[in-house]
């Protein structure tokens, strides 16, 4: 795969607040990468550094694009657009800034803005402004899209249209990095997920590897004893309540063989695929321990 950008050891502080702590990752051409994290995790700060709006205190960002400003489209978290102009006028103005822009018809078709082209921008809802900003980010035929919470404020229909457009752009080979706090977007859109928590990059994994690897085994003991509980805890099995236990593993068969070999008196055993949502919720909950090892 061809690298489009490489981020190495990025750190950024605002006063005493350390927003990013030695963050490193790369972005391959044609990938769609979701940057997940709670509010305040450092997602927007990282995006602003990628767009050269902030300078990092430490580390560097290396690009493979020779004329970066002409090949990058961006949507910022704040849904602010030029006012006292119509949607069509703003699109036309943005077209004038690019050498080979998309046509007005292509822009309107890809963003569901046909019925709004004569509306003044200050009359638009937050969600409609998001749709317009996304459309404007595509005017110059970018190779890379940097999207900071682009679906915030969109209604269900607008979000569905956005998802469909992202899938079209992926087929065209456009590289996308997008921040979100909505875990559903990781499974719908992302091929790879980065998880930020309190400025630390906790995880950098493909969605496929998560869904293939994470399984949860739940079972009940037909009887219990302190010796049995010590044996299960030593294996990393988690006590839920009463005589119920769970164990998360990529090696279900090996765990079952261990249960049989150790004569664990289990009943009501179920195996379920852990979702990406569950996986990352667990990662954030365990973030304190992860920080201790990464910071």
mmCIF file of N, CA and C in Angstrom, residues 35-137:
data_model
loop_
_atom_site.group_PDB
_atom_site.id
_atom_site.type_symbol
_atom_site.label_atom_id
_atom_site.label_comp_id
_atom_site.label_asym_id
_atom_site.label_seq_id
_atom_site.Cartn_x
_atom_site.Cartn_y
_atom_site.Cartn_z
ATOM 1 N N UNK A 35 -11.516 7.934 13.320
ATOM 2 C CA UNK A 35 -10.842 8.343 14.541
ATOM 3 C C UNK A 35 -11.905 8.468 15.623
ATOM 4 N N UNK A 36 -11.898 7.523 16.563
ATOM 5 C CA UNK A 36 -12.926 7.463 17.605
ATOM 6 C C UNK A 36 -12.398 8.014 18.919
ATOM 7 N N UNK A 37 -13.329 8.452 19.755
ATOM 8 C CA UNK A 37 -12.964 8.921 21.081
ATOM 9 C C UNK A 37 -14.068 9.774 21.665
ATOM 10 N N UNK A 38 -14.078 9.850 22.988
ATOM 11 C CA UNK A 38 -15.053 10.688 23.666
ATOM 12 C C UNK A 38 -14.742 12.160 23.426
ATOM 13 N N UNK A 39 -15.672 13.046 23.772
ATOM 14 C CA UNK A 39 -15.393 14.480 23.725
ATOM 15 C C UNK A 39 -14.185 14.782 24.603
ATOM 16 N N UNK A 40 -13.251 15.555 24.067
ATOM 17 C CA UNK A 40 -12.053 15.897 24.829
ATOM 18 C C UNK A 40 -10.932 14.883 24.698
ATOM 19 N N UNK A 41 -11.105 13.896 23.817
ATOM 20 C CA UNK A 41 -10.081 12.854 23.668
ATOM 21 C C UNK A 41 -8.857 13.346 22.896
ATOM 22 N N UNK A 42 -9.022 14.441 22.121
ATOM 23 C CA UNK A 42 -7.915 14.962 21.321
ATOM 24 C C UNK A 42 -8.131 14.838 19.823
ATOM 25 N N UNK A 43 -9.328 14.399 19.412
ATOM 26 C CA UNK A 43 -9.595 14.156 17.990
ATOM 27 C C UNK A 43 -9.477 15.440 17.162
ATOM 28 N N UNK A 44 -10.172 16.498 17.608
ATOM 29 C CA UNK A 44 -10.171 17.740 16.838
ATOM 30 C C UNK A 44 -8.782 18.361 16.808
ATOM 31 N N UNK A 45 -8.068 18.298 17.905
ATOM 32 C CA UNK A 45 -6.704 18.833 17.935
ATOM 33 C C UNK A 45 -5.830 18.130 16.908
ATOM 34 N N UNK A 46 -5.944 16.819 16.821
ATOM 35 C CA UNK A 46 -5.167 16.065 15.841
ATOM 36 C C UNK A 46 -5.536 16.478 14.421
ATOM 37 N N UNK A 47 -6.837 16.627 14.139
ATOM 38 C CA UNK A 47 -7.270 17.045 12.814
ATOM 39 C C UNK A 47 -6.730 18.433 12.468
ATOM 40 N N UNK A 48 -6.750 19.333 13.428
ATOM 41 C CA UNK A 48 -6.242 20.686 13.182
ATOM 42 C C UNK A 48 -4.752 20.678 12.887
ATOM 43 N N UNK A 49 -4.028 19.760 13.497
ATOM 44 C CA UNK A 49 -2.596 19.619 13.201
ATOM 45 C C UNK A 49 -2.396 19.074 11.793
ATOM 46 N N UNK A 50 -3.208 18.095 11.393
ATOM 47 C CA UNK A 50 -3.101 17.556 10.036
ATOM 48 C C UNK A 50 -3.361 18.641 8.990
ATOM 49 N N UNK A 51 -4.266 19.567 9.313
ATOM 50 C CA UNK A 51 -4.612 20.645 8.379
ATOM 51 C C UNK A 51 -3.676 21.845 8.512
ATOM 52 N N UNK A 52 -2.667 21.719 9.393
ATOM 53 C CA UNK A 52 -1.667 22.770 9.598
ATOM 54 C C UNK A 52 -2.255 24.023 10.244
ATOM 55 N N UNK A 53 -3.377 23.867 10.954
ATOM 56 C CA UNK A 53 -3.952 24.991 11.694
ATOM 57 C C UNK A 53 -3.285 25.137 13.058
ATOM 58 N N UNK A 54 -2.799 24.031 13.619
ATOM 59 C CA UNK A 54 -2.000 24.042 14.838
ATOM 60 C C UNK A 54 -0.632 23.450 14.512
ATOM 61 N N UNK A 55 0.383 23.961 15.181
ATOM 62 C CA UNK A 55 1.709 23.369 15.093
ATOM 63 C C UNK A 55 1.904 22.436 16.288
ATOM 64 N N UNK A 56 2.372 21.209 16.057
ATOM 65 C CA UNK A 56 2.610 20.309 17.195
ATOM 66 C C UNK A 56 3.800 20.785 18.030
ATOM 67 N N UNK A 57 3.757 20.505 19.327
ATOM 68 C CA UNK A 57 4.892 20.819 20.199
ATOM 69 C C UNK A 57 6.035 19.845 19.957
ATOM 70 N N UNK A 58 5.683 18.591 19.686
ATOM 71 C CA UNK A 58 6.675 17.560 19.388
ATOM 72 C C UNK A 58 6.174 16.728 18.212
ATOM 73 N N UNK A 59 7.084 16.029 17.558
ATOM 74 C CA UNK A 59 6.709 15.132 16.483
ATOM 75 C C UNK A 59 6.545 15.845 15.150
ATOM 76 N N UNK A 60 6.139 15.087 14.139
ATOM 77 C CA UNK A 60 6.014 15.660 12.798
ATOM 78 C C UNK A 60 4.962 14.928 11.973
ATOM 79 N N UNK A 61 4.475 15.621 10.943
ATOM 80 C CA UNK A 61 3.539 15.053 9.967
ATOM 81 C C UNK A 61 4.209 15.123 8.600
ATOM 82 N N UNK A 62 4.387 13.978 7.967
ATOM 83 C CA UNK A 62 5.026 13.922 6.656
ATOM 84 C C UNK A 62 3.994 13.530 5.606
ATOM 85 N N UNK A 63 3.919 14.324 4.535
ATOM 86 C CA UNK A 63 2.926 14.132 3.470
ATOM 87 C C UNK A 63 3.575 13.612 2.205
ATOM 88 N N UNK A 64 2.811 12.832 1.442
ATOM 89 C CA UNK A 64 3.246 12.392 0.123
ATOM 90 C C UNK A 64 2.630 13.236 -0.986
ATOM 91 N N UNK A 65 1.710 14.137 -0.638
ATOM 92 C CA UNK A 65 1.075 15.006 -1.631
ATOM 93 C C UNK A 65 1.988 16.195 -1.926
ATOM 94 N N UNK A 66 2.260 16.437 -3.207
ATOM 95 C CA UNK A 66 3.168 17.531 -3.577
ATOM 96 C C UNK A 66 2.498 18.894 -3.464
ATOM 97 N N UNK A 67 1.218 18.980 -3.797
ATOM 98 C CA UNK A 67 0.489 20.250 -3.695
ATOM 99 C C UNK A 67 -0.684 20.020 -2.741
ATOM 100 N N UNK A 68 -0.369 19.913 -1.484
ATOM 101 C CA UNK A 68 -1.329 19.451 -0.490
ATOM 102 C C UNK A 68 -2.609 20.278 -0.465
ATOM 103 N N UNK A 69 -2.480 21.603 -0.520
ATOM 104 C CA UNK A 69 -3.658 22.454 -0.373
ATOM 105 C C UNK A 69 -4.674 22.258 -1.495
ATOM 106 N N UNK A 70 -4.219 21.797 -2.650
ATOM 107 C CA UNK A 70 -5.119 21.596 -3.782
ATOM 108 C C UNK A 70 -5.734 20.197 -3.783
ATOM 109 N N UNK A 71 -5.268 19.322 -2.928
ATOM 110 C CA UNK A 71 -5.703 17.930 -2.969
ATOM 111 C C UNK A 71 -6.389 17.465 -1.683
ATOM 112 N N UNK A 72 -6.602 18.382 -0.752
ATOM 113 C CA UNK A 72 -7.221 18.032 0.530
ATOM 114 C C UNK A 72 -8.536 18.789 0.685
ATOM 115 N N UNK A 73 -9.616 18.052 0.982
ATOM 116 C CA UNK A 73 -10.887 18.665 1.332
ATOM 117 C C UNK A 73 -11.137 18.474 2.811
ATOM 118 N N UNK A 74 -11.799 19.433 3.448
ATOM 119 C CA UNK A 74 -11.982 19.352 4.896
ATOM 120 C C UNK A 74 -13.355 19.867 5.313
ATOM 121 N N UNK A 75 -13.885 19.233 6.358
ATOM 122 C CA UNK A 75 -15.092 19.714 7.033
ATOM 123 C C UNK A 75 -14.745 19.867 8.497
ATOM 124 N N UNK A 76 -14.965 21.066 9.027
ATOM 125 C CA UNK A 76 -14.622 21.338 10.416
ATOM 126 C C UNK A 76 -15.807 21.065 11.336
ATOM 127 N N UNK A 77 -15.508 20.950 12.632
ATOM 128 C CA UNK A 77 -16.540 20.604 13.608
ATOM 129 C C UNK A 77 -17.594 21.704 13.717
ATOM 130 N N UNK A 78 -17.169 22.963 13.625
ATOM 131 C CA UNK A 78 -18.136 24.068 13.705
ATOM 132 C C UNK A 78 -18.866 24.194 12.360
ATOM 133 N N UNK A 79 -20.187 24.168 12.401
ATOM 134 C CA UNK A 79 -20.974 24.239 11.161
ATOM 135 C C UNK A 79 -21.196 25.690 10.766
ATOM 136 N N UNK A 80 -20.107 26.396 10.445
ATOM 137 C CA UNK A 80 -20.233 27.808 10.077
ATOM 138 C C UNK A 80 -19.932 27.984 8.596
ATOM 139 N N UNK A 81 -20.795 28.722 7.903
ATOM 140 C CA UNK A 81 -20.619 28.997 6.480
ATOM 141 C C UNK A 81 -20.815 30.488 6.237
ATOM 142 N N UNK A 82 -20.301 30.963 5.118
ATOM 143 C CA UNK A 82 -20.507 32.361 4.718
ATOM 144 C C UNK A 82 -22.006 32.661 4.649
ATOM 145 N N UNK A 83 -22.434 33.772 5.238
ATOM 146 C CA UNK A 83 -23.861 34.089 5.202
ATOM 147 C C UNK A 83 -24.152 35.178 4.160
ATOM 148 N N UNK A 84 -25.445 35.505 4.010
ATOM 149 C CA UNK A 84 -25.944 36.496 3.060
ATOM 150 C C UNK A 84 -25.661 36.127 1.605
ATOM 151 N N UNK A 85 -25.525 34.811 1.377
ATOM 152 C CA UNK A 85 -25.432 34.287 0.012
ATOM 153 C C UNK A 85 -26.324 33.057 -0.057
ATOM 154 N N UNK A 86 -26.714 32.680 -1.260
ATOM 155 C CA UNK A 86 -27.487 31.452 -1.416
ATOM 156 C C UNK A 86 -26.542 30.255 -1.490
ATOM 157 N N UNK A 87 -27.116 29.059 -1.341
ATOM 158 C CA UNK A 87 -26.331 27.836 -1.447
ATOM 159 C C UNK A 87 -25.633 27.776 -2.807
ATOM 160 N N UNK A 88 -26.362 28.077 -3.864
ATOM 161 C CA UNK A 88 -25.789 28.042 -5.218
ATOM 162 C C UNK A 88 -24.650 29.052 -5.367
ATOM 163 N N UNK A 89 -24.822 30.242 -4.820
ATOM 164 C CA UNK A 89 -23.774 31.278 -4.919
ATOM 165 C C UNK A 89 -22.516 30.855 -4.180
ATOM 166 N N UNK A 90 -22.676 30.225 -3.034
ATOM 167 C CA UNK A 90 -21.507 29.787 -2.269
ATOM 168 C C UNK A 90 -20.770 28.652 -2.987
ATOM 169 N N UNK A 91 -21.528 27.746 -3.584
ATOM 170 C CA UNK A 91 -20.893 26.675 -4.358
ATOM 171 C C UNK A 91 -20.131 27.270 -5.544
ATOM 172 N N UNK A 92 -20.743 28.234 -6.243
ATOM 173 C CA UNK A 92 -20.090 28.875 -7.398
ATOM 174 C C UNK A 92 -18.811 29.585 -6.970
ATOM 175 N N UNK A 93 -18.854 30.273 -5.836
ATOM 176 C CA UNK A 93 -17.657 30.946 -5.332
ATOM 177 C C UNK A 93 -16.555 29.923 -5.038
ATOM 178 N N UNK A 94 -16.922 28.805 -4.395
ATOM 179 C CA UNK A 94 -15.936 27.776 -4.074
ATOM 180 C C UNK A 94 -15.362 27.161 -5.347
ATOM 181 N N UNK A 95 -16.186 26.990 -6.369
ATOM 182 C CA UNK A 95 -15.694 26.480 -7.656
ATOM 183 C C UNK A 95 -14.613 27.403 -8.233
ATOM 184 N N UNK A 96 -14.784 28.703 -8.041
ATOM 185 C CA UNK A 96 -13.838 29.676 -8.610
ATOM 186 C C UNK A 96 -12.454 29.584 -7.972
ATOM 187 N N UNK A 97 -12.366 28.925 -6.823
ATOM 188 C CA UNK A 97 -11.085 28.793 -6.111
ATOM 189 C C UNK A 97 -10.268 27.597 -6.584
ATOM 190 N N UNK A 98 -10.861 26.768 -7.442
ATOM 191 C CA UNK A 98 -10.196 25.534 -7.871
ATOM 192 C C UNK A 98 -9.956 25.515 -9.379
ATOM 193 N N UNK A 99 -8.917 24.804 -9.786
ATOM 194 C CA UNK A 99 -8.528 24.734 -11.192
ATOM 195 C C UNK A 99 -9.494 23.881 -12.000
ATOM 196 N N UNK A 100 -9.871 22.736 -11.459
ATOM 197 C CA UNK A 100 -10.740 21.799 -12.186
ATOM 198 C C UNK A 100 -11.874 21.326 -11.275
ATOM 199 N N UNK A 101 -12.797 22.217 -10.933
ATOM 200 C CA UNK A 101 -13.852 21.865 -9.967
ATOM 201 C C UNK A 101 -14.916 20.951 -10.578
ATOM 202 N N UNK A 102 -15.631 20.262 -9.700
ATOM 203 C CA UNK A 102 -16.815 19.524 -10.135
ATOM 204 C C UNK A 102 -17.877 20.516 -10.607
ATOM 205 N N UNK A 103 -18.766 20.057 -11.484
ATOM 206 C CA UNK A 103 -19.861 20.907 -11.957
ATOM 207 C C UNK A 103 -20.887 21.115 -10.851
ATOM 208 N N UNK A 104 -21.674 22.166 -10.992
ATOM 209 C CA UNK A 104 -22.727 22.443 -10.017
ATOM 210 C C UNK A 104 -23.683 21.265 -9.914
ATOM 211 N N UNK A 105 -24.038 20.688 -11.052
ATOM 212 C CA UNK A 105 -24.979 19.568 -11.061
ATOM 213 C C UNK A 105 -24.425 18.372 -10.289
ATOM 214 N N UNK A 106 -23.138 18.076 -10.475
ATOM 215 C CA UNK A 106 -22.519 16.953 -9.753
ATOM 216 C C UNK A 106 -22.527 17.206 -8.248
ATOM 217 N N UNK A 107 -22.244 18.434 -7.856
ATOM 218 C CA UNK A 107 -22.191 18.780 -6.433
ATOM 219 C C UNK A 107 -23.572 18.663 -5.804
ATOM 220 N N UNK A 108 -24.573 19.195 -6.482
ATOM 221 C CA UNK A 108 -25.938 19.140 -5.960
ATOM 222 C C UNK A 108 -26.449 17.704 -5.900
ATOM 223 N N UNK A 109 -26.139 16.923 -6.936
ATOM 224 C CA UNK A 109 -26.598 15.531 -6.987
ATOM 225 C C UNK A 109 -26.000 14.710 -5.846
ATOM 226 N N UNK A 110 -24.743 14.945 -5.544
ATOM 227 C CA UNK A 110 -24.078 14.128 -4.531
ATOM 228 C C UNK A 110 -24.359 14.537 -3.103
ATOM 229 N N UNK A 111 -25.099 15.633 -2.915
ATOM 230 C CA UNK A 111 -25.302 16.141 -1.555
ATOM 231 C C UNK A 111 -26.758 16.389 -1.185
ATOM 232 N N UNK A 112 -27.703 16.061 -2.082
ATOM 233 C CA UNK A 112 -29.129 16.276 -1.797
ATOM 234 C C UNK A 112 -29.464 17.741 -1.535
ATOM 235 N N UNK A 113 -28.801 18.650 -2.264
ATOM 236 C CA UNK A 113 -29.016 20.080 -2.039
ATOM 237 C C UNK A 113 -29.826 20.738 -3.154
ATOM 238 N N UNK A 114 -30.376 19.956 -4.077
ATOM 239 C CA UNK A 114 -31.142 20.510 -5.205
ATOM 240 C C UNK A 114 -32.222 21.485 -4.748
ATOM 241 N N UNK A 115 -32.986 21.085 -3.741
ATOM 242 C CA UNK A 115 -34.129 21.901 -3.302
ATOM 243 C C UNK A 115 -33.707 23.095 -2.451
ATOM 244 N N UNK A 116 -32.415 23.187 -2.131
ATOM 245 C CA UNK A 116 -31.948 24.249 -1.243
ATOM 246 C C UNK A 116 -31.051 25.259 -1.951
ATOM 247 N N UNK A 117 -30.818 25.096 -3.248
ATOM 248 C CA UNK A 117 -29.812 25.930 -3.925
ATOM 249 C C UNK A 117 -30.163 27.417 -3.933
ATOM 250 N N UNK A 118 -31.444 27.757 -3.791
ATOM 251 C CA UNK A 118 -31.834 29.176 -3.782
ATOM 252 C C UNK A 118 -32.017 29.735 -2.371
ATOM 253 N N UNK A 119 -31.783 28.892 -1.368
ATOM 254 C CA UNK A 119 -31.955 29.293 0.035
ATOM 255 C C UNK A 119 -30.698 29.998 0.530
ATOM 256 N N UNK A 120 -30.878 31.086 1.252
ATOM 257 C CA UNK A 120 -29.730 31.782 1.850
ATOM 258 C C UNK A 120 -29.163 30.935 2.989
ATOM 259 N N UNK A 121 -27.867 30.942 3.088
ATOM 260 C CA UNK A 121 -27.191 30.009 4.001
ATOM 261 C C UNK A 121 -27.555 30.219 5.468
ATOM 262 N N UNK A 122 -27.875 31.451 5.863
ATOM 263 C CA UNK A 122 -28.230 31.690 7.270
ATOM 264 C C UNK A 122 -29.577 31.077 7.628
ATOM 265 N N UNK A 123 -30.353 30.680 6.612
ATOM 266 C CA UNK A 123 -31.658 30.054 6.853
ATOM 267 C C UNK A 123 -31.553 28.528 7.002
ATOM 268 N N UNK A 124 -30.373 27.987 6.778
ATOM 269 C CA UNK A 124 -30.198 26.539 6.837
ATOM 270 C C UNK A 124 -30.130 26.042 8.277
ATOM 271 N N UNK A 125 -30.608 24.832 8.501
ATOM 272 C CA UNK A 125 -30.454 24.193 9.816
ATOM 273 C C UNK A 125 -29.002 23.743 9.979
ATOM 274 N N UNK A 126 -28.636 23.334 11.197
ATOM 275 C CA UNK A 126 -27.282 22.830 11.445
ATOM 276 C C UNK A 126 -26.980 21.638 10.540
ATOM 277 N N UNK A 127 -27.930 20.720 10.441
ATOM 278 C CA UNK A 127 -27.722 19.542 9.609
ATOM 279 C C UNK A 127 -27.553 19.892 8.141
ATOM 280 N N UNK A 128 -28.331 20.863 7.651
ATOM 281 C CA UNK A 128 -28.228 21.291 6.250
ATOM 282 C C UNK A 128 -26.891 21.990 5.996
ATOM 283 N N UNK A 129 -26.424 22.751 6.980
ATOM 284 C CA UNK A 129 -25.108 23.379 6.842
ATOM 285 C C UNK A 129 -24.014 22.317 6.763
ATOM 286 N N UNK A 130 -24.182 21.241 7.540
ATOM 287 C CA UNK A 130 -23.222 20.128 7.471
ATOM 288 C C UNK A 130 -23.212 19.521 6.066
ATOM 289 N N UNK A 131 -24.400 19.326 5.495
ATOM 290 C CA UNK A 131 -24.479 18.779 4.138
ATOM 291 C C UNK A 131 -23.781 19.705 3.139
ATOM 292 N N UNK A 132 -23.998 21.015 3.292
ATOM 293 C CA UNK A 132 -23.377 21.988 2.399
ATOM 294 C C UNK A 132 -21.852 21.979 2.558
ATOM 295 N N UNK A 133 -21.369 21.951 3.797
ATOM 296 C CA UNK A 133 -19.929 21.934 4.032
ATOM 297 C C UNK A 133 -19.271 20.688 3.422
ATOM 298 N N UNK A 134 -19.968 19.572 3.549
ATOM 299 C CA UNK A 134 -19.448 18.337 2.958
ATOM 300 C C UNK A 134 -19.379 18.480 1.435
ATOM 301 N N UNK A 135 -20.442 19.048 0.835
ATOM 302 C CA UNK A 135 -20.446 19.259 -0.614
ATOM 303 C C UNK A 135 -19.299 20.177 -1.039
ATOM 304 N N UNK A 136 -19.066 21.240 -0.282
ATOM 305 C CA UNK A 136 -17.998 22.185 -0.609
ATOM 306 C C UNK A 136 -16.616 21.531 -0.515
ATOM 307 N N UNK A 137 -16.475 20.583 0.408
ATOM 308 C CA UNK A 137 -15.171 19.909 0.575
ATOM 309 C C UNK A 137 -14.805 19.065 -0.638
#
